[in-house]
RNA sequence: GCCCGCGUGGUGGAAUGGUAGACACAGGGGACUUAAAAUCCCUAGGCCGAUGAGGCCGUGCCGGUUCGAAUCCGGCCGCGGGUACCA
């Protein structure tokens, strides 16, 4: 009997696929195409189990599609620009470029043994000048088509390091290296006009039927269409009126103040000659720029002394306050506050002792608001205190519409639709990114670089010993001739947000070496991505930006109209987690928790302990794998000890793909044992002599059921369900007394059904059983409907919703007959005690419920 | 703070309005073996009952809709993702 030697088998079949060029994607109009793509990785330097799971899922889809006659495109690349490379250069020296390319080499080496059906000839990294040069060309086309512009935007400023910080570099309001309190500072930045497409990006979500509903909902909320009233408050001092936007104009009678953002023009204007206000605004500008930091900051207010007139009652004056929770980016940067029906406003009014006026109550409870704002659903009816449009009982929605109508008819305001989505700021004050291809000329201003000068390559001779952008302090790189007048000019030193890189790589894969961003024929043939797979963490930004980019590329002629929504189907997979082992008895010298490697701990006496010291360990299950927690499982180790097929089988089994999967050593061991068993069974079947045997029917029926269920699982991302079915079918096969021909057929089918998950083992078994050619090229088996029909069904009998008995009946038995059988059943008669049931529900093929 | 998810045996999970716990791990028992490994077979939510028959409880918590709820609705608690310069 031959043993299952994964390393040998896997090497052999990877060579066979390579020799046959099995996965090279070539345009072929005679075949239906299928483009499957997993979100490409950041080259961190190490493949982790999350990658393995993600790519294995894509690989299952790709291999299954190959087996069903599709021309499959399944490429791989690297999202290679970004901060970690610069951080590494600062921390350990070296150059981001060398660090990145060496990481890519390592990761490719780690990926190849997985036996993925990738077309490696299409591989690229976004930091290849060949790629980012085309991205610069796209930028210039966007500029020409009015899709990019410059404006001021707020960044995190580290006043000690004199540099811009990313949000993740701000910890508790302080710069991560300097420890200085971070300030919000304005800078001129480049922006993509994504907000011009808000409505279109929102409405088109309805067409994305094969996207998870939750992702569409998240994008819908992110884009945030709202209808509200825009109007102006007249000032008592005859200054410029203050324009506000509100989604709750119906609560205008509950207004207690007008609030403006610290970044509002009025705030800035007053700041110049008011030191007290300047101090207040400086306080407001402390801390990071994230929405979270702003929303959770302690509420601060400053009374400007300005007074405005209430639009419905000119005698009613409202104070104008500057409030730190009002965002300049949303609406007009000014609001009116109705504390009774908005918790933030209420908190602010209680702090600064401003009036709280109820404008409506619940129908059954007219209690005035104290410290909890009354915020019913807009669809809920409420009782109005004194509604100017004459409403007494109405929903918020009705009241809002009535208010907008009234304002429009009286001419003091208008209903407007606004979006939460802001334009996409793409400038980064960093080295390791795609240079923005523009030049600053004293005479001509901002001038686009000429396309023939692309790519504008990053200089290699830079150092990272000082904070800030090395491009700024490079002695010569910035110097150039103005593309317009030829005079000496300076290059833009900002580089692009790495989200730009990942917003079109899927299109580039269709023609990765072209000297234009895309090639029309290739884009037309391969786009769209039929199945996109990636983490839920990209639900909003990456996917929304990519949807915008596809539209922008279409406008510039780089993608066909049909590719405006580039991803036909989306699947979001969960993370791979692993228990963490935290020392329960001590911390390190800095008071931080100590985490132990799995190899350092042991289970005994019903507890978990550190082997060496005997200290008690707290086991925290299902934690995201993270280097600092010492719970990272290295796929390379798994592949070395068990083989790629075991790793692939394990990450697909047990957990549904959209959920996190917990990596356990015992689970991997079990996967390996199972694959060995399949190999053993197949070897036995291959060498078995024909002799006396039982009926083939039971085995063949199970085989057809397996074909149906496994196929369904593979086609609907139910890989765990497919695998559970394959376990069952393997057991049936192992115990079967069928003849050798039937067993050979069943085993070959088993190999085919397993092939998307365990491609190497399946090829091996296929060869053992004299299958034709490679199993990857064999036609996917089809279930015979006739073999799936069951003669009898088991019907559970419930009494008052609780299962009490069951009967087996012919599958096509009429309901009346079933009723008779049920009423005659001993369990039912004894419970009824001669009485008639109140109700009898027969759900054909499923269940019977007797209500007593 | 706000938006979106998730919560089921000792463990990963199955069942998306119809038999809760498929399949697997760990556990227990047995076969084979001089022994071990490997393999194979059986067992398995909790409680009551006698180990049987049988009964009761049970899908984070509280309430509701339904003949019937893990599944739908409302409210809470906990965990995770996102929050526009992490990728």
PDB file of N, CA and C (backbone and C1' of nucleotides) in Angstrom, chain A residues 79 82-83 166-168 189 221-222 291-292 420 422 428-430 541 656 659 666 670 677 720 735 803-804 841 849, chain B residues 1 3-4 7 12-14 18-19 22-25 39-41 55-57 67-68 81-87:
ATOM      1  N   UNK A  79       0.129  45.113  -3.472  1.00  0.00           N
ATOM      2  CA  UNK A  79      -0.233  46.500  -3.160  1.00  0.00           C
ATOM      3  C   UNK A  79       0.962  47.077  -2.403  1.00  0.00           C
ATOM      4  N   UNK A  82       3.268  52.282   0.499  1.00  0.00           N
ATOM      5  CA  UNK A  82       2.616  52.487   1.788  1.00  0.00           C
ATOM      6  C   UNK A  82       3.593  52.703   2.921  1.00  0.00           C
ATOM      7  N   UNK A  83       3.056  53.043   4.045  1.00  0.00           N
ATOM      8  CA  UNK A  83       3.869  53.467   5.172  1.00  0.00           C
ATOM      9  C   UNK A  83       4.795  52.423   5.783  1.00  0.00           C
ATOM     10  N   UNK A 166      -0.271  60.157   9.855  1.00  0.00           N
ATOM     11  CA  UNK A 166      -1.457  59.380   9.501  1.00  0.00           C
ATOM     12  C   UNK A 166      -2.295  59.195  10.762  1.00  0.00           C
ATOM     13  N   UNK A 167      -3.583  58.898  10.581  1.00  0.00           N
ATOM     14  CA  UNK A 167      -4.452  58.732  11.744  1.00  0.00           C
ATOM     15  C   UNK A 167      -3.924  57.664  12.693  1.00  0.00           C
ATOM     16  N   UNK A 168      -3.383  56.574  12.132  1.00  0.00           N
ATOM     17  CA  UNK A 168      -2.912  55.505  13.017  1.00  0.00           C
ATOM     18  C   UNK A 168      -1.617  55.875  13.734  1.00  0.00           C
ATOM     19  N   UNK A 189      -4.238  70.470  -0.865  1.00  0.00           N
ATOM     20  CA  UNK A 189      -4.162  69.059  -1.238  1.00  0.00           C
ATOM     21  C   UNK A 189      -4.908  68.810  -2.550  1.00  0.00           C
ATOM     22  N   UNK A 221     -25.062  54.187   3.745  1.00  0.00           N
ATOM     23  CA  UNK A 221     -24.962  55.083   4.897  1.00  0.00           C
ATOM     24  C   UNK A 221     -23.758  56.012   4.785  1.00  0.00           C
ATOM     25  N   UNK A 222     -22.706  55.499   4.192  1.00  0.00           N
ATOM     26  CA  UNK A 222     -21.490  56.293   4.053  1.00  0.00           C
ATOM     27  C   UNK A 222     -21.725  57.458   3.085  1.00  0.00           C
ATOM     28  N   UNK A 291     -13.054  61.146  12.637  1.00  0.00           N
ATOM     29  CA  UNK A 291     -14.427  61.411  13.031  1.00  0.00           C
ATOM     30  C   UNK A 291     -14.645  60.966  14.472  1.00  0.00           C
ATOM     31  N   UNK A 292     -14.054  59.829  14.795  1.00  0.00           N
ATOM     32  CA  UNK A 292     -14.200  59.312  16.151  1.00  0.00           C
ATOM     33  C   UNK A 292     -13.636  60.292  17.189  1.00  0.00           C
ATOM     34  N   UNK A 420     -23.312  62.967   2.536  1.00  0.00           N
ATOM     35  CA  UNK A 420     -22.270  62.944   3.548  1.00  0.00           C
ATOM     36  C   UNK A 420     -20.899  62.732   2.909  1.00  0.00           C
ATOM     37  N   UNK A 422     -17.579  62.916   1.101  1.00  0.00           N
ATOM     38  CA  UNK A 422     -16.708  64.042   0.794  1.00  0.00           C
ATOM     39  C   UNK A 422     -15.773  63.679  -0.358  1.00  0.00           C
ATOM     40  N   UNK A 428      -0.399  62.835  -0.278  1.00  0.00           N
ATOM     41  CA  UNK A 428       0.277  62.335   0.919  1.00  0.00           C
ATOM     42  C   UNK A 428       1.663  62.952   0.953  1.00  0.00           C
ATOM     43  N   UNK A 429       2.048  63.406   2.131  1.00  0.00           N
ATOM     44  CA  UNK A 429       3.361  64.027   2.253  1.00  0.00           C
ATOM     45  C   UNK A 429       4.370  62.940   2.605  1.00  0.00           C
ATOM     46  N   UNK A 430       4.541  61.993   1.675  1.00  0.00           N
ATOM     47  CA  UNK A 430       5.383  60.835   1.929  1.00  0.00           C
ATOM     48  C   UNK A 430       6.184  60.461   0.691  1.00  0.00           C
ATOM     49  N   UNK A 541     -14.205  52.009   1.962  1.00  0.00           N
ATOM     50  CA  UNK A 541     -13.263  52.864   1.236  1.00  0.00           C
ATOM     51  C   UNK A 541     -12.751  52.247  -0.061  1.00  0.00           C
ATOM     52  N   UNK A 656     -17.905  28.800   8.254  1.00  0.00           N
ATOM     53  CA  UNK A 656     -18.407  29.380   7.008  1.00  0.00           C
ATOM     54  C   UNK A 656     -17.450  30.480   6.571  1.00  0.00           C
ATOM     55  N   UNK A 659     -17.236  34.007   7.967  1.00  0.00           N
ATOM     56  CA  UNK A 659     -16.914  34.186   9.388  1.00  0.00           C
ATOM     57  C   UNK A 659     -15.447  33.928   9.647  1.00  0.00           C
ATOM     58  N   UNK A 666      -4.927  20.819  16.357  1.00  0.00           N
ATOM     59  CA  UNK A 666      -5.607  19.535  16.240  1.00  0.00           C
ATOM     60  C   UNK A 666      -6.472  19.489  14.985  1.00  0.00           C
ATOM     61  N   UNK A 670      -6.224  16.775  12.037  1.00  0.00           N
ATOM     62  CA  UNK A 670      -7.384  16.010  11.595  1.00  0.00           C
ATOM     63  C   UNK A 670      -7.549  16.095  10.084  1.00  0.00           C
ATOM     64  N   UNK A 677      -6.414   9.285   4.643  1.00  0.00           N
ATOM     65  CA  UNK A 677      -7.409   8.228   4.554  1.00  0.00           C
ATOM     66  C   UNK A 677      -7.974   8.148   3.127  1.00  0.00           C
ATOM     67  N   UNK A 720     -17.522  25.035   3.611  1.00  0.00           N
ATOM     68  CA  UNK A 720     -17.589  24.185   4.804  1.00  0.00           C
ATOM     69  C   UNK A 720     -18.671  23.119   4.645  1.00  0.00           C
ATOM     70  N   UNK A 735     -17.123   2.243   3.603  1.00  0.00           N
ATOM     71  CA  UNK A 735     -17.881   1.117   4.143  1.00  0.00           C
ATOM     72  C   UNK A 735     -18.617   0.345   3.068  1.00  0.00           C
ATOM     73  N   UNK A 803     -41.789  18.251  19.073  1.00  0.00           N
ATOM     74  CA  UNK A 803     -41.678  16.990  18.356  1.00  0.00           C
ATOM     75  C   UNK A 803     -41.948  15.821  19.298  1.00  0.00           C
ATOM     76  N   UNK A 804     -42.908  14.977  18.946  1.00  0.00           N
ATOM     77  CA  UNK A 804     -43.287  13.850  19.807  1.00  0.00           C
ATOM     78  C   UNK A 804     -43.115  12.502  19.133  1.00  0.00           C
ATOM     79  N   UNK A 841     -51.758  20.969  11.039  1.00  0.00           N
ATOM     80  CA  UNK A 841     -50.996  21.603   9.965  1.00  0.00           C
ATOM     81  C   UNK A 841     -50.070  20.579   9.347  1.00  0.00           C
ATOM     82  N   UNK A 849     -47.930  19.353  12.398  1.00  0.00           N
ATOM     83  CA  UNK A 849     -48.122  19.906  13.738  1.00  0.00           C
ATOM     84  C   UNK A 849     -49.580  19.732  14.142  1.00  0.00           C
TER      85      UNK A 849
ATOM     86  P     G B   1     -20.262  55.035  22.914  1.00  0.00           P
ATOM     87  O5'   G B   1     -20.509  56.322  21.967  1.00  0.00           O
ATOM     88  C5'   G B   1     -21.479  57.281  22.367  1.00  0.00           C
ATOM     89  C4'   G B   1     -21.558  58.293  21.264  1.00  0.00           C
ATOM     90  C3'   G B   1     -22.120  57.771  19.943  1.00  0.00           C
ATOM     91  O3'   G B   1     -23.520  57.937  19.924  1.00  0.00           O
ATOM     92  C1'   G B   1     -20.076  58.867  19.518  1.00  0.00           C
ATOM     93  P     C B   3     -26.231  54.855  14.179  1.00  0.00           P
ATOM     94  O5'   C B   3     -25.502  54.198  12.916  1.00  0.00           O
ATOM     95  C5'   C B   3     -25.687  54.728  11.612  1.00  0.00           C
ATOM     96  C4'   C B   3     -24.779  53.988  10.665  1.00  0.00           C
ATOM     97  C3'   C B   3     -24.880  52.465  10.719  1.00  0.00           C
ATOM     98  O3'   C B   3     -25.990  51.984   9.993  1.00  0.00           O
ATOM     99  C1'   C B   3     -22.622  53.055  10.774  1.00  0.00           C
ATOM    100  P     C B   4     -26.734  50.639  10.447  1.00  0.00           P
ATOM    101  O5'   C B   4     -25.664  49.520  10.058  1.00  0.00           O
ATOM    102  C5'   C B   4     -25.350  49.277   8.689  1.00  0.00           C
ATOM    103  C4'   C B   4     -24.280  48.220   8.624  1.00  0.00           C
ATOM    104  C3'   C B   4     -24.600  46.938   9.370  1.00  0.00           C
ATOM    105  O3'   C B   4     -25.517  46.155   8.642  1.00  0.00           O
ATOM    106  C1'   C B   4     -22.390  47.568   9.840  1.00  0.00           C
ATOM    107  P     G B   7     -24.344  34.513  15.083  1.00  0.00           P
ATOM    108  O5'   G B   7     -23.816  34.561  16.583  1.00  0.00           O
ATOM    109  C5'   G B   7     -22.587  33.935  16.938  1.00  0.00           C
ATOM    110  C4'   G B   7     -22.343  34.113  18.429  1.00  0.00           C
ATOM    111  C3'   G B   7     -23.362  33.403  19.316  1.00  0.00           C
ATOM    112  O3'   G B   7     -22.707  32.865  20.459  1.00  0.00           O
ATOM    113  C1'   G B   7     -23.345  35.706  19.804  1.00  0.00           C
ATOM    114  P     G B  12     -16.111  27.655  20.081  1.00  0.00           P
ATOM    115  O5'   G B  12     -15.766  27.140  18.609  1.00  0.00           O
ATOM    116  C5'   G B  12     -14.525  27.491  18.028  1.00  0.00           C
ATOM    117  C4'   G B  12     -14.468  26.924  16.637  1.00  0.00           C
ATOM    118  C3'   G B  12     -15.679  27.202  15.771  1.00  0.00           C
ATOM    119  O3'   G B  12     -15.677  28.534  15.286  1.00  0.00           O
ATOM    120  C1'   G B  12     -15.076  24.942  15.537  1.00  0.00           C
ATOM    121  P     G B  13     -17.011  29.251  14.834  1.00  0.00           P
ATOM    122  O5'   G B  13     -17.516  28.332  13.640  1.00  0.00           O
ATOM    123  C5'   G B  13     -18.897  28.216  13.320  1.00  0.00           C
ATOM    124  C4'   G B  13     -19.073  26.888  12.670  1.00  0.00           C
ATOM    125  C3'   G B  13     -20.503  26.565  12.257  1.00  0.00           C
ATOM    126  O3'   G B  13     -20.652  26.906  10.883  1.00  0.00           O
ATOM    127  C1'   G B  13     -19.709  24.889  13.694  1.00  0.00           C
ATOM    128  P     A B  14     -22.063  27.243  10.287  1.00  0.00           P
ATOM    129  O5'   A B  14     -22.839  25.852  10.359  1.00  0.00           O
ATOM    130  C5'   A B  14     -22.555  24.836   9.407  1.00  0.00           C
ATOM    131  C4'   A B  14     -23.600  23.774   9.472  1.00  0.00           C
ATOM    132  C3'   A B  14     -25.022  24.246   9.258  1.00  0.00           C
ATOM    133  O3'   A B  14     -25.262  24.392   7.880  1.00  0.00           O
ATOM    134  C1'   A B  14     -24.939  22.718  11.037  1.00  0.00           C
ATOM    135  P     G B  18     -37.369  26.633   8.393  1.00  0.00           P
ATOM    136  O5'   G B  18     -37.902  25.358   9.151  1.00  0.00           O
ATOM    137  C5'   G B  18     -37.917  25.348  10.571  1.00  0.00           C
ATOM    138  C4'   G B  18     -38.642  24.118  11.033  1.00  0.00           C
ATOM    139  C3'   G B  18     -38.389  22.903  10.167  1.00  0.00           C
ATOM    140  O3'   G B  18     -38.358  21.791  11.023  1.00  0.00           O
ATOM    141  C1'   G B  18     -40.694  23.398  10.174  1.00  0.00           C
ATOM    142  P     U B  19     -37.011  21.285  11.618  1.00  0.00           P
ATOM    143  O5'   U B  19     -37.529  19.947  12.288  1.00  0.00           O
ATOM    144  C5'   U B  19     -38.519  19.978  13.309  1.00  0.00           C
ATOM    145  C4'   U B  19     -38.155  18.958  14.342  1.00  0.00           C
ATOM    146  C3'   U B  19     -36.739  19.116  14.918  1.00  0.00           C
ATOM    147  O3'   U B  19     -36.773  18.717  16.282  1.00  0.00           O
ATOM    148  C1'   U B  19     -36.930  17.019  13.890  1.00  0.00           C
ATOM    149  P     A B  22     -24.839  16.447  15.563  1.00  0.00           P
ATOM    150  O5'   A B  22     -24.712  15.928  14.061  1.00  0.00           O
ATOM    151  C5'   A B  22     -25.857  15.431  13.387  1.00  0.00           C
ATOM    152  C4'   A B  22     -25.761  15.765  11.917  1.00  0.00           C
ATOM    153  C3'   A B  22     -24.402  15.524  11.268  1.00  0.00           C
ATOM    154  O3'   A B  22     -24.262  14.175  10.864  1.00  0.00           O
ATOM    155  C1'   A B  22     -25.193  17.664  10.663  1.00  0.00           C
ATOM    156  P     C B  23     -22.996  13.324  11.291  1.00  0.00           P
ATOM    157  O5'   C B  23     -21.788  14.198  10.699  1.00  0.00           O
ATOM    158  C5'   C B  23     -21.511  14.209   9.305  1.00  0.00           C
ATOM    159  C4'   C B  23     -20.392  15.203   9.032  1.00  0.00           C
ATOM    160  C3'   C B  23     -19.180  15.072   9.958  1.00  0.00           C
ATOM    161  O3'   C B  23     -18.304  14.041   9.543  1.00  0.00           O
ATOM    162  C1'   C B  23     -19.805  17.325   9.859  1.00  0.00           C
ATOM    163  P     A B  24     -17.475  13.238  10.634  1.00  0.00           P
ATOM    164  O5'   A B  24     -16.521  14.356  11.248  1.00  0.00           O
ATOM    165  C5'   A B  24     -15.353  14.745  10.544  1.00  0.00           C
ATOM    166  C4'   A B  24     -14.728  15.942  11.203  1.00  0.00           C
ATOM    167  C3'   A B  24     -14.119  15.719  12.576  1.00  0.00           C
ATOM    168  O3'   A B  24     -12.873  15.061  12.491  1.00  0.00           O
ATOM    169  C1'   A B  24     -15.312  17.738  12.569  1.00  0.00           C
ATOM    170  P     C B  25     -12.313  14.266  13.718  1.00  0.00           P
ATOM    171  O5'   C B  25     -11.896  15.424  14.739  1.00  0.00           O
ATOM    172  C5'   C B  25     -10.791  16.268  14.432  1.00  0.00           C
ATOM    173  C4'   C B  25     -10.620  17.300  15.521  1.00  0.00           C
ATOM    174  C3'   C B  25     -10.395  16.734  16.914  1.00  0.00           C
ATOM    175  O3'   C B  25      -9.051  16.320  17.082  1.00  0.00           O
ATOM    176  C1'   C B  25     -11.971  18.462  17.035  1.00  0.00           C
ATOM    177  P     U B  39      -4.769   7.283  11.957  1.00  0.00           P
ATOM    178  O5'   U B  39      -5.487   5.910  11.604  1.00  0.00           O
ATOM    179  C5'   U B  39      -5.442   5.393  10.280  1.00  0.00           C
ATOM    180  C4'   U B  39      -5.979   3.995  10.274  1.00  0.00           C
ATOM    181  C3'   U B  39      -7.422   3.861  10.733  1.00  0.00           C
ATOM    182  O3'   U B  39      -8.333   4.192   9.705  1.00  0.00           O
ATOM    183  C1'   U B  39      -6.124   2.203  11.792  1.00  0.00           C
ATOM    184  P     C B  40      -9.715   4.875  10.046  1.00  0.00           P
ATOM    185  O5'   C B  40     -10.558   3.635  10.593  1.00  0.00           O
ATOM    186  C5'   C B  40     -10.906   2.568   9.725  1.00  0.00           C
ATOM    187  C4'   C B  40     -11.483   1.447  10.549  1.00  0.00           C
ATOM    188  C3'   C B  40     -12.673   1.822  11.414  1.00  0.00           C
ATOM    189  O3'   C B  40     -13.868   1.870  10.671  1.00  0.00           O
ATOM    190  C1'   C B  40     -11.165   0.559  12.702  1.00  0.00           C
ATOM    191  P     C B  41     -15.020   2.899  11.109  1.00  0.00           P
ATOM    192  O5'   C B  41     -15.679   2.132  12.347  1.00  0.00           O
ATOM    193  C5'   C B  41     -16.358   0.909  12.152  1.00  0.00           C
ATOM    194  C4'   C B  41     -16.745   0.355  13.497  1.00  0.00           C
ATOM    195  C3'   C B  41     -17.582   1.285  14.362  1.00  0.00           C
ATOM    196  O3'   C B  41     -18.935   1.296  13.982  1.00  0.00           O
ATOM    197  C1'   C B  41     -15.874   0.332  15.673  1.00  0.00           C
ATOM    198  P     G B  55     -42.019  11.729  26.545  1.00  0.00           P
ATOM    199  O5'   G B  55     -41.684  12.653  27.797  1.00  0.00           O
ATOM    200  C5'   G B  55     -42.719  12.938  28.740  1.00  0.00           C
ATOM    201  C4'   G B  55     -42.119  13.583  29.958  1.00  0.00           C
ATOM    202  C3'   G B  55     -41.506  14.953  29.732  1.00  0.00           C
ATOM    203  O3'   G B  55     -42.494  15.959  29.669  1.00  0.00           O
ATOM    204  C1'   G B  55     -40.057  13.657  31.070  1.00  0.00           C
ATOM    205  P     C B  56     -42.281  17.212  28.691  1.00  0.00           P
ATOM    206  O5'   C B  56     -41.283  18.105  29.543  1.00  0.00           O
ATOM    207  C5'   C B  56     -41.721  18.683  30.785  1.00  0.00           C
ATOM    208  C4'   C B  56     -40.523  19.207  31.545  1.00  0.00           C
ATOM    209  C3'   C B  56     -39.712  20.273  30.812  1.00  0.00           C
ATOM    210  O3'   C B  56     -40.303  21.544  30.919  1.00  0.00           O
ATOM    211  C1'   C B  56     -38.235  18.681  31.731  1.00  0.00           C
ATOM    212  P     C B  57     -40.098  22.563  29.698  1.00  0.00           P
ATOM    213  O5'   C B  57     -38.561  22.966  29.839  1.00  0.00           O
ATOM    214  C5'   C B  57     -38.125  23.733  30.964  1.00  0.00           C
ATOM    215  C4'   C B  57     -36.621  23.830  30.967  1.00  0.00           C
ATOM    216  C3'   C B  57     -36.011  24.485  29.730  1.00  0.00           C
ATOM    217  O3'   C B  57     -36.103  25.898  29.784  1.00  0.00           O
ATOM    218  C1'   C B  57     -34.776  22.545  30.275  1.00  0.00           C
ATOM    219  P     C B  67     -51.338  31.342  14.901  1.00  0.00           P
ATOM    220  O5'   C B  67     -50.737  29.948  15.383  1.00  0.00           O
ATOM    221  C5'   C B  67     -51.452  29.161  16.323  1.00  0.00           C
ATOM    222  C4'   C B  67     -50.790  27.805  16.431  1.00  0.00           C
ATOM    223  C3'   C B  67     -49.281  27.838  16.597  1.00  0.00           C
ATOM    224  O3'   C B  67     -48.930  28.017  17.955  1.00  0.00           O
ATOM    225  C1'   C B  67     -49.826  26.317  14.881  1.00  0.00           C
ATOM    226  P     G B  68     -47.771  28.988  18.332  1.00  0.00           P
ATOM    227  O5'   G B  68     -46.514  28.281  17.676  1.00  0.00           O
ATOM    228  C5'   G B  68     -46.016  27.067  18.253  1.00  0.00           C
ATOM    229  C4'   G B  68     -44.918  26.506  17.401  1.00  0.00           C
ATOM    230  C3'   G B  68     -43.752  27.439  17.139  1.00  0.00           C
ATOM    231  O3'   G B  68     -42.845  27.414  18.229  1.00  0.00           O
ATOM    232  C1'   G B  68     -44.411  26.414  15.119  1.00  0.00           C
ATOM    233  P     G B  81     -11.433  44.421  15.264  1.00  0.00           P
ATOM    234  O5'   G B  81     -12.250  44.800  13.949  1.00  0.00           O
ATOM    235  C5'   G B  81     -12.047  44.068  12.752  1.00  0.00           C
ATOM    236  C4'   G B  81     -12.968  44.596  11.675  1.00  0.00           C
ATOM    237  C3'   G B  81     -12.838  46.079  11.377  1.00  0.00           C
ATOM    238  O3'   G B  81     -11.728  46.360  10.547  1.00  0.00           O
ATOM    239  C1'   G B  81     -15.108  45.527  11.568  1.00  0.00           C
ATOM    240  P     G B  82     -10.962  47.758  10.682  1.00  0.00           P
ATOM    241  O5'   G B  82     -12.041  48.789  10.109  1.00  0.00           O
ATOM    242  C5'   G B  82     -12.359  48.787   8.732  1.00  0.00           C
ATOM    243  C4'   G B  82     -13.465  49.765   8.479  1.00  0.00           C
ATOM    244  C3'   G B  82     -13.170  51.198   8.893  1.00  0.00           C
ATOM    245  O3'   G B  82     -12.377  51.849   7.918  1.00  0.00           O
ATOM    246  C1'   G B  82     -15.329  50.596   9.613  1.00  0.00           C
ATOM    247  P     U B  83     -11.357  53.000   8.364  1.00  0.00           P
ATOM    248  O5'   U B  83     -12.337  54.115   8.934  1.00  0.00           O
ATOM    249  C5'   U B  83     -13.159  54.866   8.038  1.00  0.00           C
ATOM    250  C4'   U B  83     -14.039  55.781   8.840  1.00  0.00           C
ATOM    251  C3'   U B  83     -13.307  56.731   9.781  1.00  0.00           C
ATOM    252  O3'   U B  83     -12.809  57.853   9.069  1.00  0.00           O
ATOM    253  C1'   U B  83     -15.128  55.748  10.902  1.00  0.00           C
ATOM    254  P     A B  84     -11.573  58.709   9.641  1.00  0.00           P
ATOM    255  O5'   A B  84     -10.724  58.835   8.333  1.00  0.00           O
ATOM    256  C5'   A B  84     -10.414  57.676   7.559  1.00  0.00           C
ATOM    257  C4'   A B  84     -10.603  57.996   6.080  1.00  0.00           C
ATOM    258  C3'   A B  84     -10.045  59.340   5.669  1.00  0.00           C
ATOM    259  O3'   A B  84      -9.441  59.215   4.378  1.00  0.00           O
ATOM    260  C1'   A B  84     -12.301  59.184   5.037  1.00  0.00           C
ATOM    261  P     C B  85      -8.120  60.089   4.084  1.00  0.00           P
ATOM    262  O5'   C B  85      -6.998  59.494   5.026  1.00  0.00           O
ATOM    263  C5'   C B  85      -6.585  58.136   4.854  1.00  0.00           C
ATOM    264  C4'   C B  85      -5.264  57.939   5.550  1.00  0.00           C
ATOM    265  C3'   C B  85      -5.308  58.245   7.051  1.00  0.00           C
ATOM    266  O3'   C B  85      -4.345  57.429   7.697  1.00  0.00           O
ATOM    267  C1'   C B  85      -3.757  59.653   6.027  1.00  0.00           C
ATOM    268  P     C B  86      -4.819  55.922   8.061  1.00  0.00           P
ATOM    269  O5'   C B  86      -3.842  55.051   7.156  1.00  0.00           O
ATOM    270  C5'   C B  86      -2.470  54.898   7.486  1.00  0.00           C
ATOM    271  C4'   C B  86      -2.129  53.425   7.610  1.00  0.00           C
ATOM    272  C3'   C B  86      -2.383  52.592   6.364  1.00  0.00           C
ATOM    273  O3'   C B  86      -1.249  52.632   5.531  1.00  0.00           O
ATOM    274  C1'   C B  86      -3.223  51.486   8.295  1.00  0.00           C
ATOM    275  P     A B  87      -1.400  52.820   3.957  1.00  0.00           P
ATOM    276  O5'   A B  87      -1.811  51.360   3.486  1.00  0.00           O
ATOM    277  C5'   A B  87      -0.880  50.274   3.532  1.00  0.00           C
ATOM    278  C4'   A B  87      -1.675  48.995   3.480  1.00  0.00           C
ATOM    279  C3'   A B  87      -2.518  48.826   2.232  1.00  0.00           C
ATOM    280  O3'   A B  87      -1.795  48.205   1.185  1.00  0.00           O
ATOM    281  C1'   A B  87      -3.839  48.434   4.151  1.00  0.00           C
TER     282        A B  87
END
